[in-house]
């Protein structure tokens, strides 16, 4: 990378926060002993919630199907331990609202017996559709945090004839190092998974984008990919949000994904490094996604590092494993820029959870927001080229349509604007609020349209009923009249007959 | 000069006559704003506004004889939309907005009289004579037309519980501008 290259490739957007990745990233991976009880939410992915296929009291093996995918975009859930299904009910969701959602509880028998897996020795002999099918059955979803079902993306890539697979090893969020760790420890799995994904989508090359603040991961991946010239390791400048798909695509290929379009439409598909490793396990070993690497970091953690833990483990149990220096002042699922604040630690680890941050009181200070001084820092930082100050000013007075005119829909909620704001205005919170409100309005509109259709149908029905009623009444009246006429006619005939009979000579 | 003045005056008179005739014979019978307002109203004809139905309410709104806050099922959002449409300013803080609601049947009190079924504008209530009735939540608009028909008070309106998919981040609460300056 030459000097000029450096100038031209250095992105003009984004921010460069202190990354806080070490020492957690350098600590060797630890394996969590499976806890006694695991909580497997049915909705750990984008799309429809999975449908339970087990009964309470049923014995399950590790990797056994607990809930099947439901609908076109969905993913199944598997048992991360062998044991007994002890409950199917509600648990607190790892979500800022603290609301609950449906989950299956499995009590471990501590034996860890796997189901009979169906490993594939040569995945490249399989049809791409078969790889997509096996990936879907293994419940693999985007592990970078988006949790979009991987197999659905394969089908999309195949359909739109994608030429390039981008493997996302950006991991630009501060504090997180789970992707870094998987590239250092299991580079072979990541590269093999990437090659399987390439085969599944028919891509000719794979570009692995890794931020240059992870030299160990770059070195390990270079060794693993040495034998495969189609897999190229591309260090990218460390700049937040490099791990966002649109930014990474632009940095690696120079292509810009249009607003309201998907990455596949410009001929690329992005998969996270951890997703590639999960695809490797799903195809080569036949193992469904039941465990993941999660970073435990933050000022309140005694021994920060990466933990290999079964899905469904409670956050509190993970924190107890790494030890706490003090009760955390704030818990965050994911990174500090885009993560979800948790109200407490009694929530399960889900597929999309790349990290859990326990912040000390010192780290968790929220500065008081002041008025906007129109400095324009947020505009320079915005990786999507938006005007955060203008959007927030409109949302603040409830003028959501005004914010939509400033392309609120293009906002990726990366948080760069709020990070650089000298007045500490919680800009992203405005945008999240507005996006939720707008989605709610859209739903209300659909609902009122549906109600109008029902009302129209009822009016038609009432008219039809009235018509049928009057027709039936008319018919009855006609019948009665006919009967009466007939009776009269008969009476006349009878009289006539009597008269005739009487008139006849005896 | 006289010819110019004369011809312009003639043209003015002729065109004025055309316009005047057109205004009389091609007049729009209904106020176009009225039909637009009618589109915005829920259309459930529940009558909570005091008018017979939504069309009559829309007519009153267009004539300016009814306040934009007249529709209880529409809540604050509809009042704001109506005010924007009519170009008037309104204080929405007084509008009670219970949020979206749906009707519920208390199954232990329902006697299966079928009166609510007949009242429902969207056919959201299912049931038969002497059978417990129930409400299809997706079809119920929360208009409350069934509430007064129920002889045993088994029908109630309840707010739709917030689910994970419908939860919305709260709007940030800002200190009033100037507070920081006053302190400094």
PDB file of N, CA, C and O in Angstrom, chain B residues 145-183:
ATOM      1  N   UNK B 145     -68.262   0.641  19.324  1.00  0.00           N
ATOM      2  CA  UNK B 145     -69.689   0.591  18.997  1.00  0.00           C
ATOM      3  C   UNK B 145     -70.398  -0.539  19.742  1.00  0.00           C
ATOM      4  O   UNK B 145     -71.598  -0.475  20.002  1.00  0.00           O
ATOM      5  N   UNK B 146     -69.653  -1.581  20.088  1.00  0.00           N
ATOM      6  CA  UNK B 146     -70.260  -2.747  20.731  1.00  0.00           C
ATOM      7  C   UNK B 146     -70.445  -2.549  22.231  1.00  0.00           C
ATOM      8  O   UNK B 146     -71.236  -3.247  22.866  1.00  0.00           O
ATOM      9  N   UNK B 147     -69.675  -1.608  22.820  1.00  0.00           N
ATOM     10  CA  UNK B 147     -69.613  -1.523  24.277  1.00  0.00           C
ATOM     11  C   UNK B 147     -71.001  -1.288  24.892  1.00  0.00           C
ATOM     12  O   UNK B 147     -71.413  -1.987  25.824  1.00  0.00           O
ATOM     13  N   UNK B 148     -71.741  -0.288  24.335  1.00  0.00           N
ATOM     14  CA  UNK B 148     -73.028   0.073  24.935  1.00  0.00           C
ATOM     15  C   UNK B 148     -74.127  -0.941  24.624  1.00  0.00           C
ATOM     16  O   UNK B 148     -75.146  -0.966  25.295  1.00  0.00           O
ATOM     17  N   UNK B 149     -73.915  -1.758  23.580  1.00  0.00           N
ATOM     18  CA  UNK B 149     -74.946  -2.726  23.213  1.00  0.00           C
ATOM     19  C   UNK B 149     -74.981  -3.909  24.166  1.00  0.00           C
ATOM     20  O   UNK B 149     -75.973  -4.616  24.235  1.00  0.00           O
ATOM     21  N   UNK B 150     -73.884  -4.140  24.853  1.00  0.00           N
ATOM     22  CA  UNK B 150     -73.796  -5.354  25.667  1.00  0.00           C
ATOM     23  C   UNK B 150     -74.651  -5.212  26.924  1.00  0.00           C
ATOM     24  O   UNK B 150     -74.425  -4.305  27.727  1.00  0.00           O
ATOM     25  N   UNK B 151     -75.648  -6.105  27.131  1.00  0.00           N
ATOM     26  CA  UNK B 151     -76.527  -5.984  28.295  1.00  0.00           C
ATOM     27  C   UNK B 151     -75.841  -6.386  29.604  1.00  0.00           C
ATOM     28  O   UNK B 151     -76.315  -6.051  30.677  1.00  0.00           O
ATOM     29  N   UNK B 152     -74.727  -7.125  29.508  1.00  0.00           N
ATOM     30  CA  UNK B 152     -74.088  -7.599  30.749  1.00  0.00           C
ATOM     31  C   UNK B 152     -72.738  -6.946  31.008  1.00  0.00           C
ATOM     32  O   UNK B 152     -71.988  -7.378  31.879  1.00  0.00           O
ATOM     33  N   UNK B 153     -72.413  -5.936  30.227  1.00  0.00           N
ATOM     34  CA  UNK B 153     -71.119  -5.247  30.342  1.00  0.00           C
ATOM     35  C   UNK B 153     -69.938  -6.206  30.201  1.00  0.00           C
ATOM     36  O   UNK B 153     -68.916  -6.071  30.868  1.00  0.00           O
ATOM     37  N   UNK B 154     -70.104  -7.187  29.340  1.00  0.00           N
ATOM     38  CA  UNK B 154     -69.010  -8.132  29.117  1.00  0.00           C
ATOM     39  C   UNK B 154     -68.004  -7.582  28.122  1.00  0.00           C
ATOM     40  O   UNK B 154     -66.867  -8.055  28.047  1.00  0.00           O
ATOM     41  N   UNK B 155     -68.411  -6.574  27.341  1.00  0.00           N
ATOM     42  CA  UNK B 155     -67.516  -5.982  26.349  1.00  0.00           C
ATOM     43  C   UNK B 155     -66.766  -4.820  26.973  1.00  0.00           C
ATOM     44  O   UNK B 155     -67.378  -3.921  27.550  1.00  0.00           O
ATOM     45  N   UNK B 156     -65.442  -4.834  26.833  1.00  0.00           N
ATOM     46  CA  UNK B 156     -64.642  -3.708  27.324  1.00  0.00           C
ATOM     47  C   UNK B 156     -63.582  -3.387  26.277  1.00  0.00           C
ATOM     48  O   UNK B 156     -63.212  -4.246  25.491  1.00  0.00           O
ATOM     49  N   UNK B 157     -63.097  -2.152  26.304  1.00  0.00           N
ATOM     50  CA  UNK B 157     -61.979  -1.784  25.434  1.00  0.00           C
ATOM     51  C   UNK B 157     -60.704  -1.883  26.247  1.00  0.00           C
ATOM     52  O   UNK B 157     -60.641  -1.391  27.378  1.00  0.00           O
ATOM     53  N   UNK B 158     -59.710  -2.542  25.695  1.00  0.00           N
ATOM     54  CA  UNK B 158     -58.435  -2.662  26.394  1.00  0.00           C
ATOM     55  C   UNK B 158     -57.326  -2.224  25.452  1.00  0.00           C
ATOM     56  O   UNK B 158     -57.397  -2.473  24.258  1.00  0.00           O
ATOM     57  N   UNK B 159     -56.304  -1.547  25.993  1.00  0.00           N
ATOM     58  CA  UNK B 159     -55.203  -1.137  25.124  1.00  0.00           C
ATOM     59  C   UNK B 159     -54.471  -2.359  24.568  1.00  0.00           C
ATOM     60  O   UNK B 159     -54.346  -3.378  25.248  1.00  0.00           O
ATOM     61  N   UNK B 160     -53.996  -2.270  23.326  1.00  0.00           N
ATOM     62  CA  UNK B 160     -53.212  -3.360  22.732  1.00  0.00           C
ATOM     63  C   UNK B 160     -51.873  -3.411  23.456  1.00  0.00           C
ATOM     64  O   UNK B 160     -51.179  -2.400  23.538  1.00  0.00           O
ATOM     65  N   UNK B 161     -51.505  -4.560  24.020  1.00  0.00           N
ATOM     66  CA  UNK B 161     -50.234  -4.607  24.733  1.00  0.00           C
ATOM     67  C   UNK B 161     -49.059  -4.370  23.779  1.00  0.00           C
ATOM     68  O   UNK B 161     -49.084  -4.801  22.624  1.00  0.00           O
ATOM     69  N   UNK B 162     -48.034  -3.651  24.274  1.00  0.00           N
ATOM     70  CA  UNK B 162     -46.863  -3.350  23.441  1.00  0.00           C
ATOM     71  C   UNK B 162     -46.029  -4.622  23.294  1.00  0.00           C
ATOM     72  O   UNK B 162     -45.704  -5.267  24.283  1.00  0.00           O
ATOM     73  N   UNK B 163     -45.708  -4.992  22.070  1.00  0.00           N
ATOM     74  CA  UNK B 163     -44.858  -6.164  21.865  1.00  0.00           C
ATOM     75  C   UNK B 163     -43.476  -5.696  21.428  1.00  0.00           C
ATOM     76  O   UNK B 163     -43.263  -4.516  21.152  1.00  0.00           O
ATOM     77  N   UNK B 164     -42.544  -6.635  21.390  1.00  0.00           N
ATOM     78  CA  UNK B 164     -41.166  -6.298  21.000  1.00  0.00           C
ATOM     79  C   UNK B 164     -41.114  -5.644  19.624  1.00  0.00           C
ATOM     80  O   UNK B 164     -40.346  -4.725  19.390  1.00  0.00           O
ATOM     81  N   UNK B 165     -41.965  -6.154  18.708  1.00  0.00           N
ATOM     82  CA  UNK B 165     -41.936  -5.647  17.337  1.00  0.00           C
ATOM     83  C   UNK B 165     -42.508  -4.240  17.258  1.00  0.00           C
ATOM     84  O   UNK B 165     -42.187  -3.502  16.339  1.00  0.00           O
ATOM     85  N   UNK B 166     -43.383  -3.877  18.203  1.00  0.00           N
ATOM     86  CA  UNK B 166     -44.059  -2.584  18.120  1.00  0.00           C
ATOM     87  C   UNK B 166     -43.457  -1.535  19.047  1.00  0.00           C
ATOM     88  O   UNK B 166     -43.890  -0.403  19.059  1.00  0.00           O
ATOM     89  N   UNK B 167     -42.477  -1.942  19.825  1.00  0.00           N
ATOM     90  CA  UNK B 167     -41.896  -0.999  20.778  1.00  0.00           C
ATOM     91  C   UNK B 167     -41.109   0.071  20.040  1.00  0.00           C
ATOM     92  O   UNK B 167     -40.444  -0.211  19.043  1.00  0.00           O
ATOM     93  N   UNK B 168     -41.210   1.288  20.525  1.00  0.00           N
ATOM     94  CA  UNK B 168     -40.529   2.407  19.873  1.00  0.00           C
ATOM     95  C   UNK B 168     -39.622   3.094  20.888  1.00  0.00           C
ATOM     96  O   UNK B 168     -40.027   3.336  22.022  1.00  0.00           O
ATOM     97  N   UNK B 169     -38.405   3.380  20.456  1.00  0.00           N
ATOM     98  CA  UNK B 169     -37.489   4.130  21.326  1.00  0.00           C
ATOM     99  C   UNK B 169     -38.151   5.441  21.747  1.00  0.00           C
ATOM    100  O   UNK B 169     -38.686   6.152  20.897  1.00  0.00           O
ATOM    101  N   UNK B 170     -38.100   5.781  23.035  1.00  0.00           N
ATOM    102  CA  UNK B 170     -38.693   7.061  23.431  1.00  0.00           C
ATOM    103  C   UNK B 170     -37.888   8.221  22.856  1.00  0.00           C
ATOM    104  O   UNK B 170     -36.707   8.093  22.581  1.00  0.00           O
ATOM    105  N   UNK B 171     -38.582   9.324  22.668  1.00  0.00           N
ATOM    106  CA  UNK B 171     -37.920  10.532  22.171  1.00  0.00           C
ATOM    107  C   UNK B 171     -37.027  11.079  23.276  1.00  0.00           C
ATOM    108  O   UNK B 171     -37.446  11.130  24.430  1.00  0.00           O
ATOM    109  N   UNK B 172     -35.810  11.502  22.960  1.00  0.00           N
ATOM    110  CA  UNK B 172     -34.935  12.029  24.021  1.00  0.00           C
ATOM    111  C   UNK B 172     -35.560  13.258  24.687  1.00  0.00           C
ATOM    112  O   UNK B 172     -36.185  14.079  24.013  1.00  0.00           O
ATOM    113  N   UNK B 173     -35.395  13.328  25.990  1.00  0.00           N
ATOM    114  CA  UNK B 173     -35.917  14.492  26.706  1.00  0.00           C
ATOM    115  C   UNK B 173     -34.777  15.492  26.839  1.00  0.00           C
ATOM    116  O   UNK B 173     -33.726  15.177  27.379  1.00  0.00           O
ATOM    117  N   UNK B 174     -34.981  16.650  26.299  1.00  0.00           N
ATOM    118  CA  UNK B 174     -33.932  17.668  26.338  1.00  0.00           C
ATOM    119  C   UNK B 174     -34.238  18.683  27.417  1.00  0.00           C
ATOM    120  O   UNK B 174     -35.400  19.038  27.636  1.00  0.00           O
ATOM    121  N   UNK B 175     -33.180  19.164  28.062  1.00  0.00           N
ATOM    122  CA  UNK B 175     -33.357  20.281  28.978  1.00  0.00           C
ATOM    123  C   UNK B 175     -33.772  21.474  28.134  1.00  0.00           C
ATOM    124  O   UNK B 175     -33.292  21.637  27.019  1.00  0.00           O
ATOM    125  N   UNK B 176     -34.703  22.300  28.608  1.00  0.00           N
ATOM    126  CA  UNK B 176     -35.128  23.426  27.794  1.00  0.00           C
ATOM    127  C   UNK B 176     -33.945  24.312  27.425  1.00  0.00           C
ATOM    128  O   UNK B 176     -33.053  24.535  28.233  1.00  0.00           O
ATOM    129  N   UNK B 177     -33.943  24.753  26.176  1.00  0.00           N
ATOM    130  CA  UNK B 177     -32.834  25.579  25.696  1.00  0.00           C
ATOM    131  C   UNK B 177     -32.746  26.838  26.558  1.00  0.00           C
ATOM    132  O   UNK B 177     -33.763  27.478  26.832  1.00  0.00           O
ATOM    133  N   UNK B 178     -31.557  27.149  26.988  1.00  0.00           N
ATOM    134  CA  UNK B 178     -31.401  28.340  27.818  1.00  0.00           C
ATOM    135  C   UNK B 178     -31.179  28.001  29.266  1.00  0.00           C
ATOM    136  O   UNK B 178     -30.629  28.806  30.016  1.00  0.00           O
ATOM    137  N   UNK B 179     -31.597  26.769  29.664  1.00  0.00           N
ATOM    138  CA  UNK B 179     -31.417  26.388  31.061  1.00  0.00           C
ATOM    139  C   UNK B 179     -29.935  26.375  31.416  1.00  0.00           C
ATOM    140  O   UNK B 179     -29.527  26.883  32.465  1.00  0.00           O
ATOM    141  N   UNK B 180     -29.138  25.804  30.489  1.00  0.00           N
ATOM    142  CA  UNK B 180     -27.700  25.724  30.732  1.00  0.00           C
ATOM    143  C   UNK B 180     -27.092  27.123  30.782  1.00  0.00           C
ATOM    144  O   UNK B 180     -26.215  27.401  31.594  1.00  0.00           O
ATOM    145  N   UNK B 181     -27.607  28.009  29.914  1.00  0.00           N
ATOM    146  CA  UNK B 181     -27.074  29.372  29.871  1.00  0.00           C
ATOM    147  C   UNK B 181     -27.378  30.116  31.174  1.00  0.00           C
ATOM    148  O   UNK B 181     -26.546  30.829  31.708  1.00  0.00           O
ATOM    149  N   UNK B 182     -28.606  29.903  31.665  1.00  0.00           N
ATOM    150  CA  UNK B 182     -28.992  30.585  32.905  1.00  0.00           C
ATOM    151  C   UNK B 182     -28.095  30.151  34.055  1.00  0.00           C
ATOM    152  O   UNK B 182     -27.696  30.953  34.880  1.00  0.00           O
ATOM    153  N   UNK B 183     -27.785  28.817  34.064  1.00  0.00           N
ATOM    154  CA  UNK B 183     -26.946  28.308  35.142  1.00  0.00           C
ATOM    155  C   UNK B 183     -25.553  28.921  35.066  1.00  0.00           C
ATOM    156  O   UNK B 183     -24.932  29.195  36.085  1.00  0.00           O
TER     157      UNK B 183
END
